[in-house]
Amino acid sequence: MRARPALPVALFAAVSLTVTACQSSSGTGSAHPDGKDAPSAAPSAADYNPTPYDRVRDGGTYTTVGTFDDQGNPFNVNSTLTAARVWAWYNADAITYSPTGEVRYNPDYLSDVKVSVQGGNQKVVLTLNPKAVFNDGTPIDWTAIKATWQANNGSDKAYAASTTNGYSQITSVTKGVNAKQAVLTFKGVNASWSALFSTFLHPKAATVANFNDAYVKKAHPEWGAGPYTVGTWDAHSGDITFVRNPKWWGKRGKLDKRVYVNLESTAAVNAFKNGQIDYVSATSAESLKQIKGLKGTEIRSGGSPFEYSLYFNAKSPVLADKAVRKAIEESVDRAQIAKIQFQGLDYTEPLPGSAILYSFQKGYQDNVAAVLKYAPDEARKALDAAGWKPGGDGIRVKNGQKLALGYPLIGDDPLGKATAGALAAMLKSVGVRLDVRKADEAEFSRILSDRKFDLFLSGNRSMDPFGARNLCDFYCSDRDSNLTGAGTPALDKEIRAVSRTGDLTQQTREANAVERKALQEYAFLPMFSGPSTYGVKKGLANVGATIFYNPLPETVGWEK
């Protein structure tokens, strides 16, 4: 799913840029600051200094900004991208993808993979590496695959699972010729099954209690596996250090240490300038200006597997009316928001039209444009018809209640403030007040899980290329991962039918058609993606703009 190794991972971009207010422009045109037409697709290049394992030197430390999340289990619905990134450094990375999305099986975990279809039902046989073992000595065998499936298949609602997509299609996981072989039987065919087991859980971590609570602000290295394990996990500072795992059976990790330091985004740029960290995100003109040209560093920039969207809380009293939600969407000038985001970056992209695919992917369609246009005049008429009449201060009123929406703003970066200000101005022009409330980054997960918002700008990162399988996570009315709460049982049925299509091309066509229906709930609006741009110390190998690729931890390090 978006921003996931099989999970919905929410992320708010905290970056800094000083912008000046500007007039709203057409919401159907360019997303380029100078007004030029945007290209038909976003950039899809990768830039990460790909370096063979034997050309990476032994030793050294790799330090970046980061910390552990409130919920550290990436399979849990309340986890974020932070959890996925930290998890990957001390747990199994069994299946990964190339930058363009080709499947790669890690032989340190999977000795063999066989996929067949018999009688219309898919069977996947996973043969696990005989040497593979969890850090507590428990063999990594078919029981780990079974435990991961059982925790995520939706049969037990006590599990706060991020997604049941695909897992619910598996009818059984059984032992094969021996304990090191897992046989997965599906009902029908699942073309994107590999995304279900990119990592997996220790059977002890897969009980309801441990799945939901054991990783809350805690690490469990004894249930992990891989070339690195936890060295220090400082609950006070939020800093983490990973060190080589003496129980690892595969290729030795190149680094002596992998360090995360807990810094706010603005402090991260200064830390990079001072040589304290080795890598920093630079998604704004101001941050890019500060780090560009620094001695001993370089800029790596490429395609972005991120997308930021505006979420509407359909459970909120003022947004329960679909007509009101549609009117507000019609009032949002996405092109203007994109100009604010990309000012000074010399970057172009089309406005995003889907939650499930990026414009550089095969089969992408602009489903947003098919159901919505920027039309503030129409929005005013619709709000009038819904009974919301302009008050003396210009803000609409109905039954004595003002049409006011709460908008949490994470952090204090100028770009976030500018975006919130622009949204407030757009909505005010049609008689809607946006109440912007500053929130700490520590509140992020709680805002999402408790739906403490009317409108919220948040984003997702895709860790696999199978966008169609994520329809339900975004749009099913009975999914916690659907942050908006919108949808209907009838639509849910159509969405779930898409997952049973075995051919990826056909599945994508069906997914586009269903997404157009889901977008007509008017509770979710894709806003922008932007480039993946990073400041990196020269010589750092296998780090940067990787799109769908997640380099194995043992390959990350410094060139010889």
Short mmCIF file of C-alpha atoms in Angstrom, two decimals, residues 29-431:
data_model
loop_
_atom_site.label_atom_id
_atom_site.label_comp_id
_atom_site.label_asym_id
_atom_site.label_seq_id
_atom_site.Cartn_x
_atom_site.Cartn_y
_atom_site.Cartn_z
CA GLY A 29 -3.78 23.81 -15.00
CA SER A 30 -0.08 23.83 -14.33
CA ALA A 31 1.70 22.92 -11.12
CA HIS A 32 4.79 24.85 -12.12
CA PRO A 33 5.79 28.13 -10.45
CA ASP A 34 6.41 30.04 -13.68
CA GLY A 35 3.04 29.08 -15.16
CA LYS A 36 4.37 26.71 -17.79
CA ASP A 37 2.28 23.67 -18.54
CA ALA A 38 3.10 20.68 -16.39
CA PRO A 39 4.36 17.53 -18.12
CA SER A 40 2.07 14.57 -18.70
CA ALA A 41 3.83 12.51 -16.04
CA ALA A 42 5.97 13.10 -12.97
CA PRO A 43 9.71 12.30 -13.11
CA SER A 44 10.58 8.63 -12.62
CA ALA A 45 14.39 8.66 -12.44
CA ALA A 46 16.29 7.11 -9.53
CA ASP A 47 19.42 8.69 -8.01
CA TYR A 48 20.99 6.83 -5.09
CA ASN A 49 24.59 5.98 -6.04
CA PRO A 50 23.96 2.25 -6.65
CA THR A 51 27.09 0.45 -5.50
CA PRO A 52 27.84 -3.31 -5.49
CA TYR A 53 28.33 -4.87 -2.07
CA ASP A 54 32.03 -5.59 -2.66
CA ARG A 55 32.68 -1.91 -3.44
CA VAL A 56 31.29 -0.74 -0.09
CA ARG A 57 33.97 -0.53 2.59
CA ASP A 58 33.73 -2.19 5.98
CA GLY A 59 33.16 0.11 8.90
CA GLY A 60 31.87 3.58 9.46
CA THR A 61 28.68 5.14 10.80
CA TYR A 62 25.62 6.34 8.92
CA THR A 63 23.63 9.01 10.78
CA THR A 64 20.31 10.58 9.82
CA VAL A 65 17.37 12.29 11.44
CA GLY A 66 14.73 9.89 12.75
CA THR A 67 13.18 8.35 15.81
CA PHE A 68 10.89 5.53 16.85
CA ASP A 69 7.17 5.94 16.43
CA ASP A 70 4.42 5.65 19.04
CA GLN A 71 3.44 2.42 17.27
CA GLY A 72 6.50 0.56 16.05
CA ASN A 73 4.73 -2.43 14.47
CA PRO A 74 4.40 -1.58 10.76
CA PHE A 75 1.50 -3.99 10.37
CA ASN A 76 -0.54 -1.96 12.87
CA VAL A 77 -3.06 0.58 11.61
CA ASN A 78 -1.58 3.33 13.81
CA SER A 79 1.96 3.00 12.48
CA THR A 80 3.59 5.55 10.18
CA LEU A 81 6.48 5.67 7.73
CA THR A 82 8.79 6.19 10.69
CA ALA A 83 7.86 2.77 12.02
CA ALA A 84 8.49 1.09 8.67
CA ARG A 85 11.92 2.68 8.29
CA VAL A 86 13.08 1.75 11.80
CA TRP A 87 11.61 -1.75 11.57
CA ALA A 88 13.56 -2.51 8.40
CA TRP A 89 16.87 -2.04 10.23
CA TYR A 90 16.31 -4.84 12.73
CA ASN A 91 13.73 -7.13 11.13
CA ALA A 92 13.47 -9.27 8.02
CA ASP A 93 13.65 -7.68 4.56
CA ALA A 94 12.52 -10.75 2.68
CA ILE A 95 11.05 -9.23 -0.50
CA THR A 96 12.03 -5.91 -2.04
CA TYR A 97 11.54 -4.14 -5.36
CA SER A 98 13.71 -2.48 -7.96
CA PRO A 99 13.23 1.28 -8.48
CA THR A 100 10.71 0.51 -11.22
CA GLY A 101 8.90 -2.19 -9.25
CA GLU A 102 10.34 -5.56 -10.27
CA VAL A 103 10.13 -8.15 -7.46
CA ARG A 104 13.36 -9.21 -5.75
CA TYR A 105 13.47 -12.17 -3.36
CA ASN A 106 16.17 -12.01 -0.68
CA PRO A 107 17.97 -15.40 -0.64
CA ASP A 108 18.99 -14.89 2.99
CA TYR A 109 15.34 -15.49 3.85
CA LEU A 110 13.81 -17.21 0.82
CA SER A 111 15.67 -20.11 -0.79
CA ASP A 112 12.93 -20.71 -3.35
CA VAL A 113 9.56 -19.28 -4.41
CA LYS A 114 7.06 -21.12 -6.60
CA VAL A 115 3.73 -19.71 -7.79
CA SER A 116 1.09 -21.76 -9.57
CA VAL A 117 -2.64 -21.67 -10.31
CA GLN A 118 -4.73 -24.80 -9.93
CA GLY A 119 -8.47 -24.83 -10.57
CA GLY A 120 -8.53 -21.05 -10.62
CA ASN A 121 -6.88 -20.77 -7.19
CA GLN A 122 -3.32 -19.57 -6.66
CA LYS A 123 -0.77 -21.49 -4.62
CA VAL A 124 2.48 -19.95 -3.40
CA VAL A 125 5.19 -22.16 -1.94
CA LEU A 126 7.84 -20.32 0.08
CA THR A 127 10.96 -22.28 0.98
CA LEU A 128 12.75 -20.47 3.78
CA ASN A 129 16.52 -20.39 4.16
CA PRO A 130 17.60 -23.27 6.48
CA LYS A 131 19.86 -20.83 8.37
CA ALA A 132 17.15 -18.22 8.96
CA VAL A 133 16.43 -17.74 12.64
CA PHE A 134 14.98 -15.03 14.87
CA ASN A 135 17.36 -13.47 17.36
CA ASP A 136 15.86 -15.42 20.26
CA GLY A 137 16.74 -18.69 18.51
CA THR A 138 13.27 -19.44 17.11
CA PRO A 139 13.57 -20.79 13.55
CA ILE A 140 12.10 -18.60 10.82
CA ASP A 141 9.79 -21.18 9.32
CA TRP A 142 6.24 -21.69 8.11
CA THR A 143 4.84 -20.66 11.51
CA ALA A 144 6.10 -17.10 11.02
CA ILE A 145 4.28 -16.89 7.67
CA LYS A 146 1.15 -18.34 9.26
CA ALA A 147 1.33 -15.97 12.23
CA THR A 148 1.69 -12.94 9.95
CA TRP A 149 -1.30 -14.10 7.91
CA GLN A 150 -3.50 -14.76 10.93
CA ALA A 151 -2.78 -11.36 12.47
CA ASN A 152 -3.63 -9.52 9.26
CA ASN A 153 -6.42 -11.49 7.58
CA GLY A 154 -9.28 -9.77 9.39
CA SER A 155 -10.81 -12.92 10.88
CA ASP A 156 -10.11 -11.64 14.41
CA LYS A 157 -11.26 -8.03 14.73
CA ALA A 158 -9.25 -7.61 17.93
CA TYR A 159 -6.13 -7.12 15.80
CA ALA A 160 -5.64 -3.45 14.87
CA ALA A 161 -4.35 -4.47 11.46
CA SER A 162 -3.32 -1.86 8.95
CA THR A 163 -4.71 -3.76 5.99
CA THR A 164 -6.35 -7.11 5.39
CA ASN A 165 -6.00 -6.76 1.61
CA GLY A 166 -4.61 -9.96 0.14
CA TYR A 167 -4.29 -11.65 3.52
CA SER A 168 -8.06 -12.18 3.62
CA GLN A 169 -7.84 -13.90 0.24
CA ILE A 170 -5.54 -16.61 1.65
CA THR A 171 -7.58 -19.63 2.73
CA SER A 172 -4.76 -21.52 4.41
CA VAL A 173 -1.07 -21.48 5.33
CA THR A 174 0.28 -24.97 5.95
CA LYS A 175 3.59 -26.73 6.44
CA GLY A 176 5.16 -28.06 3.25
CA VAL A 177 7.71 -30.84 2.96
CA ASN A 178 9.19 -29.69 6.25
CA ALA A 179 8.90 -26.79 8.71
CA LYS A 180 11.04 -24.60 6.47
CA GLN A 181 8.40 -24.58 3.75
CA ALA A 182 5.14 -22.62 3.84
CA VAL A 183 2.31 -23.39 1.42
CA LEU A 184 -0.12 -20.52 0.87
CA THR A 185 -3.46 -21.22 -0.81
CA PHE A 186 -5.54 -18.34 -2.15
CA LYS A 187 -9.16 -18.08 -3.12
CA GLY A 188 -8.75 -16.97 -6.71
CA VAL A 189 -5.57 -15.27 -7.89
CA ASN A 190 -3.60 -12.47 -6.24
CA ALA A 191 -1.11 -10.89 -8.64
CA SER A 192 0.48 -8.69 -5.95
CA TRP A 193 0.90 -11.35 -3.26
CA SER A 194 4.60 -10.54 -2.81
CA ALA A 195 3.70 -7.31 -1.02
CA LEU A 196 2.08 -9.31 1.79
CA PHE A 197 5.30 -10.90 3.05
CA SER A 198 8.01 -8.33 2.40
CA THR A 199 8.63 -8.73 6.12
CA PHE A 200 6.99 -10.93 8.74
CA LEU A 201 6.27 -11.27 12.43
CA HIS A 202 7.77 -13.51 15.05
CA PRO A 203 4.96 -15.82 16.22
CA LYS A 204 5.23 -14.33 19.72
CA ALA A 205 4.73 -10.85 18.26
CA ALA A 206 1.56 -12.01 16.51
CA THR A 207 -0.67 -12.46 19.55
CA VAL A 208 -3.41 -9.83 19.81
CA ALA A 209 -1.85 -8.19 22.86
CA ASN A 210 1.65 -8.03 21.40
CA PHE A 211 0.51 -7.04 17.91
CA ASN A 212 -1.42 -4.08 19.30
CA ASP A 213 0.72 -2.97 22.23
CA ALA A 214 4.15 -4.60 22.52
CA TYR A 215 5.83 -2.19 20.09
CA VAL A 216 4.33 1.00 21.52
CA LYS A 217 7.45 3.12 22.09
CA LYS A 218 9.42 -0.09 22.51
CA ALA A 219 11.70 -2.31 20.45
CA HIS A 220 11.81 -6.08 20.58
CA PRO A 221 15.16 -7.03 19.04
CA GLU A 222 14.75 -10.59 20.36
CA TRP A 223 11.86 -11.00 17.90
CA GLY A 224 13.83 -9.47 15.05
CA ALA A 225 16.33 -10.77 12.50
CA GLY A 226 18.81 -9.38 10.04
CA PRO A 227 22.32 -7.95 9.68
CA TYR A 228 21.69 -5.34 12.38
CA THR A 229 20.06 -5.28 15.78
CA VAL A 230 19.28 -2.65 18.37
CA GLY A 231 22.30 -1.20 20.14
CA THR A 232 20.63 1.61 22.08
CA TRP A 233 16.97 2.69 22.14
CA ASP A 234 16.66 5.89 24.17
CA ALA A 235 13.02 6.44 25.13
CA HIS A 236 13.87 9.86 26.57
CA SER A 237 15.73 11.42 23.63
CA GLY A 238 14.19 9.30 20.88
CA ASP A 239 17.63 8.44 19.51
CA ILE A 240 18.33 4.94 18.16
CA THR A 241 21.54 3.12 17.30
CA PHE A 242 21.72 -0.14 15.38
CA VAL A 243 24.83 -2.34 15.48
CA ARG A 244 25.86 -5.51 13.67
CA ASN A 245 23.88 -8.56 14.68
CA PRO A 246 26.18 -11.40 15.85
CA LYS A 247 23.37 -13.89 15.10
CA TRP A 248 23.09 -12.93 11.43
CA TRP A 249 23.74 -15.73 8.94
CA GLY A 250 23.92 -13.67 5.75
CA LYS A 251 26.25 -11.05 4.30
CA ARG A 252 27.87 -8.97 7.03
CA GLY A 253 26.53 -5.45 7.40
CA LYS A 254 29.04 -2.93 6.06
CA LEU A 255 28.43 -0.30 8.75
CA ASP A 256 29.66 -0.39 12.32
CA LYS A 257 26.64 1.67 13.36
CA ARG A 258 23.40 3.02 11.92
CA VAL A 259 22.25 6.02 13.99
CA TYR A 260 18.96 7.93 14.13
CA VAL A 261 18.96 11.26 15.98
CA ASN A 262 15.67 12.84 16.94
CA LEU A 263 15.64 16.37 15.48
CA GLU A 264 12.92 18.63 14.11
CA SER A 265 13.05 19.10 10.34
CA THR A 266 14.46 22.63 10.46
CA ALA A 267 17.19 21.53 12.86
CA ALA A 268 18.05 18.67 10.51
CA VAL A 269 19.21 21.05 7.77
CA ASN A 270 21.55 22.81 10.20
CA ALA A 271 22.84 19.46 11.45
CA PHE A 272 23.66 18.46 7.88
CA LYS A 273 25.41 21.77 7.23
CA ASN A 274 27.50 21.21 10.35
CA GLY A 275 28.45 17.68 9.30
CA GLN A 276 26.54 16.05 12.17
CA ILE A 277 24.33 13.93 9.92
CA ASP A 278 25.06 12.29 6.58
CA TYR A 279 21.76 12.71 4.75
CA VAL A 280 18.83 15.11 4.83
CA SER A 281 15.61 15.63 2.91
CA ALA A 282 15.48 18.83 0.86
CA THR A 283 11.99 19.24 -0.51
CA SER A 284 11.86 23.04 -0.41
CA ALA A 285 13.69 25.82 -2.17
CA GLU A 286 15.02 27.25 1.09
CA SER A 287 16.34 23.96 2.45
CA LEU A 288 17.85 23.11 -0.94
CA LYS A 289 19.55 26.50 -1.09
CA GLN A 290 21.08 25.98 2.35
CA ILE A 291 22.63 22.61 1.56
CA LYS A 292 23.50 22.93 -2.12
CA GLY A 293 27.20 23.26 -2.82
CA LEU A 294 28.40 22.29 0.65
CA LYS A 295 31.90 20.87 0.56
CA GLY A 296 31.97 17.07 0.56
CA THR A 297 28.27 16.73 -0.24
CA GLU A 298 26.05 16.30 -3.28
CA ILE A 299 22.38 16.54 -4.19
CA ARG A 300 20.53 13.40 -5.23
CA SER A 301 17.13 13.91 -6.78
CA GLY A 302 14.64 11.68 -8.57
CA GLY A 303 11.09 10.46 -8.85
CA SER A 304 8.84 10.58 -5.82
CA PRO A 305 6.80 7.69 -4.44
CA PHE A 306 5.06 10.16 -2.11
CA GLU A 307 1.67 11.77 -2.43
CA TYR A 308 0.04 14.31 -0.14
CA SER A 309 -3.73 14.51 0.12
CA LEU A 310 -6.42 16.49 1.89
CA TYR A 311 -8.51 14.26 4.15
CA PHE A 312 -12.09 15.19 5.06
CA ASN A 313 -13.55 13.76 8.27
CA ALA A 314 -16.93 12.55 7.03
CA LYS A 315 -17.90 11.73 10.62
CA SER A 316 -17.65 15.39 11.56
CA PRO A 317 -21.11 17.03 11.90
CA VAL A 318 -20.30 19.87 9.48
CA LEU A 319 -18.85 17.48 6.88
CA ALA A 320 -21.42 14.70 7.10
CA ASP A 321 -23.23 16.22 4.10
CA LYS A 322 -21.61 15.03 0.87
CA ALA A 323 -22.78 18.17 -0.94
CA VAL A 324 -20.84 20.31 1.53
CA ARG A 325 -17.72 18.18 1.10
CA LYS A 326 -17.95 18.47 -2.68
CA ALA A 327 -18.35 22.23 -2.47
CA ILE A 328 -15.25 22.52 -0.31
CA GLU A 329 -13.25 20.38 -2.73
CA GLU A 330 -14.41 22.60 -5.59
CA SER A 331 -13.04 25.57 -3.62
CA VAL A 332 -9.53 24.17 -3.29
CA ASP A 333 -7.15 25.44 -5.97
CA ARG A 334 -4.70 22.54 -6.09
CA ALA A 335 -2.51 24.20 -8.69
CA GLN A 336 -1.95 27.15 -6.38
CA ILE A 337 -1.04 24.86 -3.48
CA ALA A 338 1.44 23.08 -5.76
CA LYS A 339 3.01 26.42 -6.71
CA ILE A 340 3.53 27.21 -3.04
CA GLN A 341 5.07 23.79 -2.45
CA PHE A 342 7.40 23.90 -5.46
CA GLN A 343 8.36 27.57 -5.50
CA GLY A 344 12.02 27.91 -6.34
CA LEU A 345 12.56 24.24 -7.12
CA ASP A 346 12.34 24.45 -10.94
CA TYR A 347 10.14 21.37 -10.76
CA THR A 348 7.04 20.38 -12.70
CA GLU A 349 4.47 17.64 -12.34
CA PRO A 350 0.82 17.14 -13.31
CA LEU A 351 -1.71 17.47 -10.51
CA PRO A 352 -2.17 13.99 -9.03
CA GLY A 353 -5.31 12.19 -10.11
CA SER A 354 -5.27 9.01 -8.06
CA ALA A 355 -4.52 7.58 -4.63
CA ILE A 356 -3.40 4.25 -6.02
CA LEU A 357 -1.04 5.02 -8.91
CA TYR A 358 1.46 7.73 -9.79
CA SER A 359 1.43 9.46 -13.15
CA PHE A 360 4.69 7.75 -14.16
CA GLN A 361 3.18 4.26 -13.69
CA LYS A 362 1.60 2.15 -16.40
CA GLY A 363 -2.19 2.23 -16.25
CA TYR A 364 -2.42 5.54 -14.40
CA GLN A 365 -5.51 7.65 -15.07
CA ASP A 366 -6.48 11.09 -13.77
CA ASN A 367 -9.53 9.97 -11.84
CA VAL A 368 -9.81 13.23 -9.90
CA ALA A 369 -10.25 15.27 -13.08
CA ALA A 370 -12.97 12.86 -14.17
CA VAL A 371 -15.16 13.72 -11.18
CA LEU A 372 -14.08 17.17 -9.95
CA LYS A 373 -13.09 20.60 -11.19
CA TYR A 374 -11.95 23.75 -9.44
CA ALA A 375 -15.20 25.74 -9.41
CA PRO A 376 -15.66 28.15 -6.48
CA ASP A 377 -18.75 29.72 -8.08
CA GLU A 378 -20.43 26.32 -8.23
CA ALA A 379 -19.33 25.70 -4.64
CA ARG A 380 -21.11 28.86 -3.46
CA LYS A 381 -24.32 27.77 -5.18
CA ALA A 382 -24.10 24.31 -3.65
CA LEU A 383 -23.60 25.69 -0.15
CA ASP A 384 -26.57 28.01 -0.64
CA ALA A 385 -28.67 25.02 -1.71
CA ALA A 386 -27.50 23.04 1.33
CA GLY A 387 -28.89 25.76 3.60
CA TRP A 388 -25.60 27.43 4.54
CA LYS A 389 -26.25 31.17 4.17
CA PRO A 390 -23.57 33.88 4.40
CA GLY A 391 -23.44 35.60 7.79
CA GLY A 392 -22.60 39.18 8.55
CA ASP A 393 -18.89 38.37 8.70
CA GLY A 394 -19.04 36.42 5.43
CA ILE A 395 -18.90 33.02 7.13
CA ARG A 396 -21.88 30.84 6.36
CA VAL A 397 -24.38 29.88 9.04
CA LYS A 398 -27.02 27.16 9.32
CA ASN A 399 -29.32 26.67 12.30
CA GLY A 400 -27.14 29.06 14.29
CA GLN A 401 -23.91 27.12 13.57
CA LYS A 402 -21.04 28.64 11.62
CA LEU A 403 -19.45 26.66 8.80
CA ALA A 404 -16.06 26.39 10.53
CA LEU A 405 -13.58 23.54 10.01
CA GLY A 406 -10.70 22.49 12.26
CA TYR A 407 -7.32 21.99 10.60
CA PRO A 408 -4.37 20.65 12.68
CA LEU A 409 -1.01 21.99 11.52
CA ILE A 410 1.89 19.74 12.43
CA GLY A 411 5.12 21.53 13.38
CA ASP A 412 6.05 25.14 12.79
CA ASP A 413 7.70 25.19 9.37
CA PRO A 414 6.88 28.22 7.19
CA LEU A 415 5.80 26.09 4.23
CA GLY A 416 3.17 24.29 6.27
CA LYS A 417 1.92 27.64 7.56
CA ALA A 418 1.82 29.08 4.05
CA THR A 419 -0.16 26.10 2.77
CA ALA A 420 -2.64 26.36 5.64
CA GLY A 421 -2.98 30.09 5.02
CA ALA A 422 -3.66 29.54 1.34
CA LEU A 423 -6.31 26.92 2.10
CA ALA A 424 -7.93 29.26 4.62
CA ALA A 425 -8.09 32.06 2.02
CA MET A 426 -9.61 29.75 -0.59
CA LEU A 427 -12.30 28.51 1.75
CA LYS A 428 -13.05 31.96 3.14
CA SER A 429 -13.84 33.12 -0.40
CA VAL A 430 -16.83 30.74 -0.43
CA GLY A 431 -17.86 31.42 3.16
#
